[in-house]
CSV table of C-alpha atoms and ligand atoms in Angstrom, one decimal:
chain,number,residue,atom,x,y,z
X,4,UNK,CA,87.1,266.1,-94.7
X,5,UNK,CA,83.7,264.5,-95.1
X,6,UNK,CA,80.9,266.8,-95.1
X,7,UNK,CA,79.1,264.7,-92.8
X,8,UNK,CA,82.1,264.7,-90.1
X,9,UNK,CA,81.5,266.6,-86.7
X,10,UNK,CA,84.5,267.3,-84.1
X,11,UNK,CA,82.5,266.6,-81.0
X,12,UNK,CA,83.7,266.8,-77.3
X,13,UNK,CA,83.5,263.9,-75.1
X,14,UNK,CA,81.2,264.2,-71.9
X,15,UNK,CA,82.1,261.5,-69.8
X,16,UNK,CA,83.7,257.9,-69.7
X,17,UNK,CA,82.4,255.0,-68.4
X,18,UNK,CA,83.9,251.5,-67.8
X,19,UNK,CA,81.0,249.2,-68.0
X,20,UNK,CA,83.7,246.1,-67.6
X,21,UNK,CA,86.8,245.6,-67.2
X,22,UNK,CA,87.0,244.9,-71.4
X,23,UNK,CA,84.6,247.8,-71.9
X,24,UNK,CA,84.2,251.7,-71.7
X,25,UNK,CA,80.9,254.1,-72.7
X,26,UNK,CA,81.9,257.2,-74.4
X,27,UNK,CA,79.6,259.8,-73.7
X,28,UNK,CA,79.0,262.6,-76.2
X,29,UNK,CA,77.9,266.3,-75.8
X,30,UNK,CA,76.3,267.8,-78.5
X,31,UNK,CA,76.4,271.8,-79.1
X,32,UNK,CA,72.8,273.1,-79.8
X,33,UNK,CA,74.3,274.0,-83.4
X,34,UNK,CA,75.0,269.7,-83.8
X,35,UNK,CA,71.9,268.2,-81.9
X,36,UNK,CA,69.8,268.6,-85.6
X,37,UNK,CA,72.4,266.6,-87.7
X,38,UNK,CA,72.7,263.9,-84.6
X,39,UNK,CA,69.5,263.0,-84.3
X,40,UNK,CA,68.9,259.3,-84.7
X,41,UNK,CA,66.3,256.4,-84.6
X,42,UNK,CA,67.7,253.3,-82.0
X,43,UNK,CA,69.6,250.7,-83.3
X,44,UNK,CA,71.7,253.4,-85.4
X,45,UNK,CA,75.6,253.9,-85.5
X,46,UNK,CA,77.9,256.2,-85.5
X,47,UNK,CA,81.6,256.1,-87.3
X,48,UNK,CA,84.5,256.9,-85.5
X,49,UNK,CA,88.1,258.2,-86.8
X,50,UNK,CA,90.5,256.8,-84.7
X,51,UNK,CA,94.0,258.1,-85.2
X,52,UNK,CA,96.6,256.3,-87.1
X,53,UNK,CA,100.3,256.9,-87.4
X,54,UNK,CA,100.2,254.4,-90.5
X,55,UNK,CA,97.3,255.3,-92.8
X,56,UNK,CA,96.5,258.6,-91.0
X,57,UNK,CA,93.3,256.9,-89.6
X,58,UNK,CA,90.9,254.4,-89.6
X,59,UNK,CA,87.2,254.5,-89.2
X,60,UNK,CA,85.2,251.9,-86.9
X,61,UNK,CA,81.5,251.9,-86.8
X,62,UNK,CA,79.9,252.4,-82.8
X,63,UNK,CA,76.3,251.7,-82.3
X,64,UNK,CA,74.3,254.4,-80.0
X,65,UNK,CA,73.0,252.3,-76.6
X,66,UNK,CA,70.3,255.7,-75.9
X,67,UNK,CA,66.5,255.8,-76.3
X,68,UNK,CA,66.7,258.4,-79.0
X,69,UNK,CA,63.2,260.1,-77.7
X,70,UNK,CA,64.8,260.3,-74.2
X,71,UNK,CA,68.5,260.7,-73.6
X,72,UNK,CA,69.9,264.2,-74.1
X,73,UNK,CA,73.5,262.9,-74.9
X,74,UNK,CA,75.5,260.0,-77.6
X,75,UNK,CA,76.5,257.1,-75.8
X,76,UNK,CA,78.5,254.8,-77.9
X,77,UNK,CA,80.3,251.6,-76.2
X,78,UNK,CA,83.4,250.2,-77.0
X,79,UNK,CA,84.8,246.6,-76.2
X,80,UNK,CA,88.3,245.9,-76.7
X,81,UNK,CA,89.2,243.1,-79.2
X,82,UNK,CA,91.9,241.5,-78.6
X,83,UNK,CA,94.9,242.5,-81.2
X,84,UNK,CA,92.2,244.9,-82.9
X,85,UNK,CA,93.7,248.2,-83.4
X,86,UNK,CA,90.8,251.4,-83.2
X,87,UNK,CA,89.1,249.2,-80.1
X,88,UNK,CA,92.3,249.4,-77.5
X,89,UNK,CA,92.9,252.7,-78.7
X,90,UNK,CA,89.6,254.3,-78.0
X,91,UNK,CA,89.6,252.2,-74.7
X,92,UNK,CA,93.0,253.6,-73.9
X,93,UNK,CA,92.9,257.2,-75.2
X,94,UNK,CA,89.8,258.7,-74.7
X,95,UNK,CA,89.1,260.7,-71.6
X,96,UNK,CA,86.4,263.5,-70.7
X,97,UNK,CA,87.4,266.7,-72.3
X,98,UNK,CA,88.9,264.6,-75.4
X,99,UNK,CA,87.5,265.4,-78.8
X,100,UNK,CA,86.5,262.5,-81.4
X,101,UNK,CA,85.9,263.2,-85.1
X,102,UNK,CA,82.3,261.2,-85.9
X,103,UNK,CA,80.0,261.1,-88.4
X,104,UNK,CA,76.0,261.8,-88.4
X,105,UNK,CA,74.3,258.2,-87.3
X,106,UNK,CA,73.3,255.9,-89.6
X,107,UNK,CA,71.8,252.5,-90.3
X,108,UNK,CA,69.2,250.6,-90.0
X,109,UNK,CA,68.7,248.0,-87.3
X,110,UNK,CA,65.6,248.7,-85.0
X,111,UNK,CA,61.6,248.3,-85.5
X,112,UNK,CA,59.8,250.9,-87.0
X,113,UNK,CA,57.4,251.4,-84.0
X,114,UNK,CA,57.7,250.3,-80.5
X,115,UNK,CA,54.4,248.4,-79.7
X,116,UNK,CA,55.2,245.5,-81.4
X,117,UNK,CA,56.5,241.9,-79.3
X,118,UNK,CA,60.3,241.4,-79.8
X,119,UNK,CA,62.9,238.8,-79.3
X,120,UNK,CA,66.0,240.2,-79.2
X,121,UNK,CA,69.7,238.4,-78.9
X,122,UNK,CA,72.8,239.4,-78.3
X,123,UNK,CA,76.1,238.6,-77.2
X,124,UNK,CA,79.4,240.6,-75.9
X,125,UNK,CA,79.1,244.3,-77.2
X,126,UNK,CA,76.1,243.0,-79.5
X,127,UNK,CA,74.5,244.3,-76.6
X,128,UNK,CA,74.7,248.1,-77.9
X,129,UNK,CA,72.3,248.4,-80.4
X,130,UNK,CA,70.2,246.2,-79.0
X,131,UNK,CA,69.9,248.6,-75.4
X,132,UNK,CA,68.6,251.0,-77.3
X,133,UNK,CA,65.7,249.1,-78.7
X,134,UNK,CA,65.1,248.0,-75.3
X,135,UNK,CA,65.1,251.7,-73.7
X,136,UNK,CA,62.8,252.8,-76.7
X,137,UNK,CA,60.2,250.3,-76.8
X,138,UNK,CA,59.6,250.4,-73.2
X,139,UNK,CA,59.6,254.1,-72.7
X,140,UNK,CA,57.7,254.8,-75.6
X,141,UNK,CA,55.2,251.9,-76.4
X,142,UNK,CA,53.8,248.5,-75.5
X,143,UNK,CA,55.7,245.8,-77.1
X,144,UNK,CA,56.8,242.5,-74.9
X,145,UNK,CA,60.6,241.8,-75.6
X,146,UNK,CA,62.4,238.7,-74.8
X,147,UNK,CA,66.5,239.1,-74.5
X,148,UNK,CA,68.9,236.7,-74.9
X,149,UNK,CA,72.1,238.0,-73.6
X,150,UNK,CA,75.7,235.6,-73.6
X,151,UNK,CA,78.5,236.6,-71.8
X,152,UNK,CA,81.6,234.6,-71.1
X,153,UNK,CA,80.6,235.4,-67.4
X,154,UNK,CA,78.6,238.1,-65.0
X,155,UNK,CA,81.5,240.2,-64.5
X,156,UNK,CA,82.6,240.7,-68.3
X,157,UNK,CA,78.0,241.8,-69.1
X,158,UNK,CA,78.2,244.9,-70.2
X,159,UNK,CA,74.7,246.9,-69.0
X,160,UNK,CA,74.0,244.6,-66.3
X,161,UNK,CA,73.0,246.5,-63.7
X,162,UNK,CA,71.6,248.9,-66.4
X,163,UNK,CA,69.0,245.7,-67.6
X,164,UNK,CA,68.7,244.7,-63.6
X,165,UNK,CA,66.8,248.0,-63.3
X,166,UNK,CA,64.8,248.1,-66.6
X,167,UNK,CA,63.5,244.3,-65.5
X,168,UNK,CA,62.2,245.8,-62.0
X,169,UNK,CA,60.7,248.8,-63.5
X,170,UNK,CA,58.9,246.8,-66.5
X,171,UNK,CA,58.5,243.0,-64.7
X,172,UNK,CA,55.8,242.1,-67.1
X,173,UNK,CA,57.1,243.4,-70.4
X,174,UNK,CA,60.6,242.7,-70.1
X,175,UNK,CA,62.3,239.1,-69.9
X,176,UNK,CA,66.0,239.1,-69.9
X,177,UNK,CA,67.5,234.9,-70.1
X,178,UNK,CA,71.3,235.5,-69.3
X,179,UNK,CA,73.7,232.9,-71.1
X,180,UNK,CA,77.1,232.4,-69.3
X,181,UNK,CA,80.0,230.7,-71.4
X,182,UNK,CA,82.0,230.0,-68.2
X,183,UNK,CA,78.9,228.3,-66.8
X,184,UNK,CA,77.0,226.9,-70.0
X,185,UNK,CA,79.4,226.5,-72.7
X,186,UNK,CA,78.9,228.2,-76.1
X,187,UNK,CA,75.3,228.3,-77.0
X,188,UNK,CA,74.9,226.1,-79.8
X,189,UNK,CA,72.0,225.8,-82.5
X,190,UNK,CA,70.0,223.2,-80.8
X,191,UNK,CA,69.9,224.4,-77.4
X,192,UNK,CA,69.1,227.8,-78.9
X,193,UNK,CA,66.4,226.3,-80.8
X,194,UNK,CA,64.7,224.7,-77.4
X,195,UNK,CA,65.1,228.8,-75.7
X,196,UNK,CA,63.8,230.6,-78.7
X,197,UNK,CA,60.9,228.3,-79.5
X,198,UNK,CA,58.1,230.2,-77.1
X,199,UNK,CA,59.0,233.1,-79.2
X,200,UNK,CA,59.5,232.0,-82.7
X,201,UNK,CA,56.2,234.1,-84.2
X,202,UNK,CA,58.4,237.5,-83.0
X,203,UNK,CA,60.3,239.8,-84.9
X,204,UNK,CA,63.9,239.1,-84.1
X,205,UNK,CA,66.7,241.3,-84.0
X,206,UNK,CA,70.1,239.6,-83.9
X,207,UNK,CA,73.7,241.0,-83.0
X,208,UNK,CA,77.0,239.5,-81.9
X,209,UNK,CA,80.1,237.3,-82.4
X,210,UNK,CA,80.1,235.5,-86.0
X,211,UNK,CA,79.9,232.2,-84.5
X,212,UNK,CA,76.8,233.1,-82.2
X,213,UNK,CA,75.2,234.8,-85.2
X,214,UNK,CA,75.6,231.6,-87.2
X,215,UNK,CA,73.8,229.3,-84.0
X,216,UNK,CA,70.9,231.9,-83.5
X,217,UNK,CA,70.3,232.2,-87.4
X,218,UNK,CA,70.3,228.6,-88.3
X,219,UNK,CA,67.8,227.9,-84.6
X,220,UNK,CA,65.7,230.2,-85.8
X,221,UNK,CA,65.5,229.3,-89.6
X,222,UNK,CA,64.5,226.0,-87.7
X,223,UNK,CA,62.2,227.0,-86.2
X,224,UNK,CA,60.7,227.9,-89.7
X,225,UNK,CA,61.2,231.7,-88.7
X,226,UNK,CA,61.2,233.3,-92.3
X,227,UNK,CA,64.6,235.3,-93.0
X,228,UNK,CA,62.2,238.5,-93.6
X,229,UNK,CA,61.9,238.9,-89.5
X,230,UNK,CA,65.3,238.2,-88.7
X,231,UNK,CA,67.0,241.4,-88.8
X,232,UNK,CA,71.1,241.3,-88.1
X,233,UNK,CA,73.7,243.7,-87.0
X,234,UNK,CA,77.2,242.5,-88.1
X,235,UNK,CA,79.7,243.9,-86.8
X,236,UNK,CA,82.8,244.5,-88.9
X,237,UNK,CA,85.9,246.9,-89.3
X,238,UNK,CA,85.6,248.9,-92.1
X,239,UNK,CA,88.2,248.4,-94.9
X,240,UNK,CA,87.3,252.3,-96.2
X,241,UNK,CA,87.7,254.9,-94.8
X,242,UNK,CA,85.4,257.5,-95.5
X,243,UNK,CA,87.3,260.6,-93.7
X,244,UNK,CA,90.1,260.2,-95.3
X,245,UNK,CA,88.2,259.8,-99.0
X,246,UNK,CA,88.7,263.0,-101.1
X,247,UNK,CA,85.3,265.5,-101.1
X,248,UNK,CA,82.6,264.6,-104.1
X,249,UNK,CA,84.8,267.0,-107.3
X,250,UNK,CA,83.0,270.2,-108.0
X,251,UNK,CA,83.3,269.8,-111.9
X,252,UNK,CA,81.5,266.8,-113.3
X,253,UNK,CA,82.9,263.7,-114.6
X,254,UNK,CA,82.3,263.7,-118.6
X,255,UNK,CA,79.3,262.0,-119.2
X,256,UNK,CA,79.9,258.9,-121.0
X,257,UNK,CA,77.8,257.5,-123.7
X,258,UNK,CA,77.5,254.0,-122.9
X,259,UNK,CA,75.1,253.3,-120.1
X,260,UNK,CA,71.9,253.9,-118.5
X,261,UNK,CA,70.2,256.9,-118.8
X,262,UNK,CA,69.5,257.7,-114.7
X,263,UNK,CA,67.8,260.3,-113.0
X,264,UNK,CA,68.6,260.5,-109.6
X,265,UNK,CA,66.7,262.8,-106.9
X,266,UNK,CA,68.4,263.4,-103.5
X,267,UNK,CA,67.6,266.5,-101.0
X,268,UNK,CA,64.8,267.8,-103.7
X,269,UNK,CA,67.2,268.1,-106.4
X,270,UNK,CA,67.0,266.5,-110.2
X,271,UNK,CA,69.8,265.5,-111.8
X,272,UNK,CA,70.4,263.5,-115.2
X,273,UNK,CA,73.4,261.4,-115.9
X,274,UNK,CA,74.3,258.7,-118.1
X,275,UNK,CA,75.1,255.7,-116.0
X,276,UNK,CA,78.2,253.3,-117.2
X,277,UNK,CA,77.2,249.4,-117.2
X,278,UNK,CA,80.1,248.2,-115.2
X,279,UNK,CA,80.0,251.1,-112.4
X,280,UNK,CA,78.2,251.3,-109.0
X,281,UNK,CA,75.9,253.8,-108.6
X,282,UNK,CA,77.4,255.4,-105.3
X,283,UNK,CA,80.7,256.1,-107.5
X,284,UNK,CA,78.8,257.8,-110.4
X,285,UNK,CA,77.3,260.0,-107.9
X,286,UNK,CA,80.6,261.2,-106.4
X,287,UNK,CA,82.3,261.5,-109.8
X,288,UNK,CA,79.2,264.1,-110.5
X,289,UNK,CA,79.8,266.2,-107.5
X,290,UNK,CA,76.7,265.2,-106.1
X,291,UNK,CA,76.4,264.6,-102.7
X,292,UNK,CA,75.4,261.3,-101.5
X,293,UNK,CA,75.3,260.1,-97.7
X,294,UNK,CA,77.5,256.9,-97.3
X,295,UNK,CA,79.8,255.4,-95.0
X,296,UNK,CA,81.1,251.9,-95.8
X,297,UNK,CA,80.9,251.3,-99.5
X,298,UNK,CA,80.8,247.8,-98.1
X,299,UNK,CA,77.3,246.9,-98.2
X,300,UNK,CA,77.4,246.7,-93.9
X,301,UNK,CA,75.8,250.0,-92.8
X,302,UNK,CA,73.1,250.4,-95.1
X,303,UNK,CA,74.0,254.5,-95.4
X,304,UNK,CA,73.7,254.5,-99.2
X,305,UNK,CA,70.1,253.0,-99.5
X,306,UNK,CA,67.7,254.5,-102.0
X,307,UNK,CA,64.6,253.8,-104.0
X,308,UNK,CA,64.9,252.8,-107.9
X,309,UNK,CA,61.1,254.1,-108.7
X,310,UNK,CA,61.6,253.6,-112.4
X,311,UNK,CA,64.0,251.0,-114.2
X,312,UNK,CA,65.7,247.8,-112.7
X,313,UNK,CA,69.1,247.4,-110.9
X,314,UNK,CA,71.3,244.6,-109.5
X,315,UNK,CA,73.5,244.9,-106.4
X,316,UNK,CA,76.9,243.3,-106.3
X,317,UNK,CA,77.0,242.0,-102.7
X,318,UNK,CA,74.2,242.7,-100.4
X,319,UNK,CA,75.1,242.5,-96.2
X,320,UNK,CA,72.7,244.7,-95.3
X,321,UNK,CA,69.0,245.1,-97.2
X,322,UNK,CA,66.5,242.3,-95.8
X,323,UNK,CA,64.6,241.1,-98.7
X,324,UNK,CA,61.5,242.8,-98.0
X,325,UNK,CA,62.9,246.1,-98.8
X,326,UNK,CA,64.3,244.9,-102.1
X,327,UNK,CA,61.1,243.5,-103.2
X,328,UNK,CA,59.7,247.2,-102.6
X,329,UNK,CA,62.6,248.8,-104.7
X,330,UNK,CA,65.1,249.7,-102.0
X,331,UNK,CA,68.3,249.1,-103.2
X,332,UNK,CA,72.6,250.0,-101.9
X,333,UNK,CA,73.9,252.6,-104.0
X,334,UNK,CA,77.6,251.4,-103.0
X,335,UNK,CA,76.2,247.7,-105.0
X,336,UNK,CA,74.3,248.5,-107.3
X,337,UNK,CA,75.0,248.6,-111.8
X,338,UNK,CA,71.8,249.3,-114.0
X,339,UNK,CA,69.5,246.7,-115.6
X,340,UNK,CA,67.8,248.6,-118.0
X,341,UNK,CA,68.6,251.7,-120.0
X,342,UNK,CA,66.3,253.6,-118.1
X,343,UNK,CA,66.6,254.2,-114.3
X,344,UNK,CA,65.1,257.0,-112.2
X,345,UNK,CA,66.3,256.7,-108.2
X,346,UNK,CA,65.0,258.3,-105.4
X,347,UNK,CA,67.2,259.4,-101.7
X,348,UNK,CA,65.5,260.5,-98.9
X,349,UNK,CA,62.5,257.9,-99.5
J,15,LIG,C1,77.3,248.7,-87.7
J,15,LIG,C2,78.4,248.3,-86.7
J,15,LIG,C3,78.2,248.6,-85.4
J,15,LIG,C4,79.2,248.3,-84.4
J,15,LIG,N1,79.0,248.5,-83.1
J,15,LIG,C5,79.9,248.2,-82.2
J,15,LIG,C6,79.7,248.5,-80.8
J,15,LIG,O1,78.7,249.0,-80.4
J,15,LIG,N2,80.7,248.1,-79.9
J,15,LIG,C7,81.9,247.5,-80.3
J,15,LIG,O2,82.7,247.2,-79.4
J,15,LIG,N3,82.1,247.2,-81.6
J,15,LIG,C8,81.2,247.6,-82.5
J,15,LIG,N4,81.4,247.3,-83.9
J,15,LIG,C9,82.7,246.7,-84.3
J,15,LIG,C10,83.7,247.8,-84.5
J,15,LIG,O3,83.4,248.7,-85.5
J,15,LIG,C11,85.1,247.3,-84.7
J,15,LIG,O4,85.0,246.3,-85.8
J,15,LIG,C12,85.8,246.6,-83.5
J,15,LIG,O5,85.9,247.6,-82.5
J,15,LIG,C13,87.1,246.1,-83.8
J,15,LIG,O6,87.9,247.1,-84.3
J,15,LIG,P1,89.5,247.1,-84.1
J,15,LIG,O7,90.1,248.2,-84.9
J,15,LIG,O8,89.8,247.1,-82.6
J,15,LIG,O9,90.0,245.7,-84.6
J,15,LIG,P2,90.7,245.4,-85.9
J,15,LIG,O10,92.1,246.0,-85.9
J,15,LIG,O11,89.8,245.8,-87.1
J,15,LIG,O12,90.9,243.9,-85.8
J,15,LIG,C14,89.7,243.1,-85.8
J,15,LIG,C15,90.2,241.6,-85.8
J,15,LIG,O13,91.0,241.4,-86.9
J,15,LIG,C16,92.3,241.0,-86.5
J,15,LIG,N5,93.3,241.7,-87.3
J,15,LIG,C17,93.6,243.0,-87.3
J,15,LIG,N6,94.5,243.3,-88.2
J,15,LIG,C18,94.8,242.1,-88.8
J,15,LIG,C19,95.7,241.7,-89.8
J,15,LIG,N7,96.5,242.6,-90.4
J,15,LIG,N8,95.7,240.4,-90.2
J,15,LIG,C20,94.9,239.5,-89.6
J,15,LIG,N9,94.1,239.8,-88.6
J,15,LIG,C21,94.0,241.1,-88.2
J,15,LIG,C22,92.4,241.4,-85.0
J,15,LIG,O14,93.3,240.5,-84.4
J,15,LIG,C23,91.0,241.3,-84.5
J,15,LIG,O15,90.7,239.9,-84.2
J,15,LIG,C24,80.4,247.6,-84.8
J,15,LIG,C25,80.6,247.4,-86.2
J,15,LIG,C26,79.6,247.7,-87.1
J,15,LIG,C27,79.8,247.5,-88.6
């Protein structure tokens, strides 16, 4: 099992909608250190699986990290989709759900700057808990766009009716119903986000409502560098049922990079093979590396080449700021030069 896997009880359940459910986590005080988290941040789920043994789905946190006690994670069911119905029709208080520690990235750094925020469907998740954060812990002014298909299928509604009475003049909240409006498309999201084009923008949602809001706001001559996106995908690995990093190490080869690689304080020197991604050298070297999709979605792997040059093979996640400063996917990446030193915990 992964190293990074909890067995954690669940608190409560909550049907938000009828297509919907919160799953409320308790925490032992032994747990509460390895679960902390910064909003906008995930957790990965195991969901049983008479076929493969399981399968692991990704569930972003809806708390203000600073504030509430408990994990809230909130599930929507899609329709056909396997770990969705069966979290929706499983879970009860008093069940137990094998998770691992949060990751990600998908939130601002602080909380006092102005943000416009869209989401749609369960893309709500993530972006509740830069809501809660920013208004309970600093000044910024957010704008939400929030499309449903109509009121009664909202998840958080009466959650975001309160926050609007209790912060009228920091928090804006433009409701978008399908059943009323029709599918929001690029140029009438261009005409609602215009007032707040010079924002930061964090994005999450259906693919096709991703796709409108992106190309509005790219439009609107928003550069790619503030529009930060949350995709939400089922992962094709499965990191619980992957085998544990092996104790002995791989033999070093004698093609490749010479890396150096420091992660949790510790040096180590390996020779790193042209045509293999970083993440995978680590593991064949016992070394233990925190990851989740090997995908290039979650962003778990990222780490900071301070000496050398690397390449990544697909990139979902990393907005090109952070590459321009050297942050880099380990699950992507192959060696540039013959001499690479990487750094975890940046
Ligand atoms: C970082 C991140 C955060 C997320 N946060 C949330 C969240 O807060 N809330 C939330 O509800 N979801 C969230 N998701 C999405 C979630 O992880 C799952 O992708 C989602 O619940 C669907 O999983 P599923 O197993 O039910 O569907 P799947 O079984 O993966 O199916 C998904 C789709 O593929 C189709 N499909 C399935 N099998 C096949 C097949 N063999 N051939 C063709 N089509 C097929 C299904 O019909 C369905 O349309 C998040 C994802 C990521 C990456």
């Amino acid at each position: 099992m992964n190293r990074h896997a909890h067995e954690v009880r669940v608190f409560d359940v909550v049907q938000e909608t009828p297509e919907a459910v919160s799953i409320v986590l308790g925490l032992t005080p032994e747990l509460r250190e390895r679960f902390v988290y910064t909003c906008g941040q995930f957790l990965t789920v195991r969901v049983p699986s008479a076929q493969t043994g399981s399968v692991a789905r990704c569930y972003s946190l809806s708390g203000n990290p600073h504030r509430d006690e408990a994990l809230t994670v909130t599930v929507k069911r899609v329709a056909g989709g396997y770990a969705s119905n069966w979290l929706c029709d499983n879970v009860v208080p008093g069940s137990t759900l094998t998770v691992l520690e949060p990751s990600g990235k998908f939130g601002p750094d602080g909380a006092n700057e102005d943000l416009l925020l869209l989401a749609a469907g369960s893309g709500i998740t993530p972006i509740m808990s830069i809501i809660k954060t920013v208004l309970a812990c600093g000044t910024g002014d957010i704008a939400l766009l929030y499309a449903n298909r109509d009121p009664g299928s909202t998840i958080f509604a009466g959650q975001l009716e309160q926050l609007t009475r209790e912060h009228p003049e920091r928090l804006r909240i433009q409701h978008w119903f399908e059943t009323d409006q029709g599918v929001p498309d690029a140029s009438t999201l261009t005409t609602l986000l215009a007032p707040f084009a010079e924002r930061a923008t964090y994005l999450c949602g259906p693919a096709g409502f991703m796709a409108a809001a992106a190309a509005a706001l790219a439009g609107l001559g928003v550069p790619a560098s503030r529009i930060h996106q949350e995709k939400y995908l089922s992962l094709a690995e499965n990191p619980f049922e992957q085998p544990e990093p092996s104790s002995t190490p791989a033999s070093p080869g004698t093609e490749g990079a010479a890396l150096e690689v420091e992660i949790d304080g510790d040096r180590h020197t390996l020779t790193w093979p042209r045509q293999t991604r970083l993440l995978d050298v680590l593991l064949e070297h016992g070394i233990d590396v925190p990851y989740v999709c090997r995908e290039s979605i979650c962003g778990t792997c990222v780490c900071l080449v301070r000496k050398g040059r690397t390449r990544m093979v697909a990139n979902d996640s990393l907005p090109e700021e952070d590459i321009a400063q050297g942050l880099t996917l380990a699950c992507q990446s192959l060696p540039d030069t013959d001499e690479i030193f990487i750094a975890f915990d940046q």
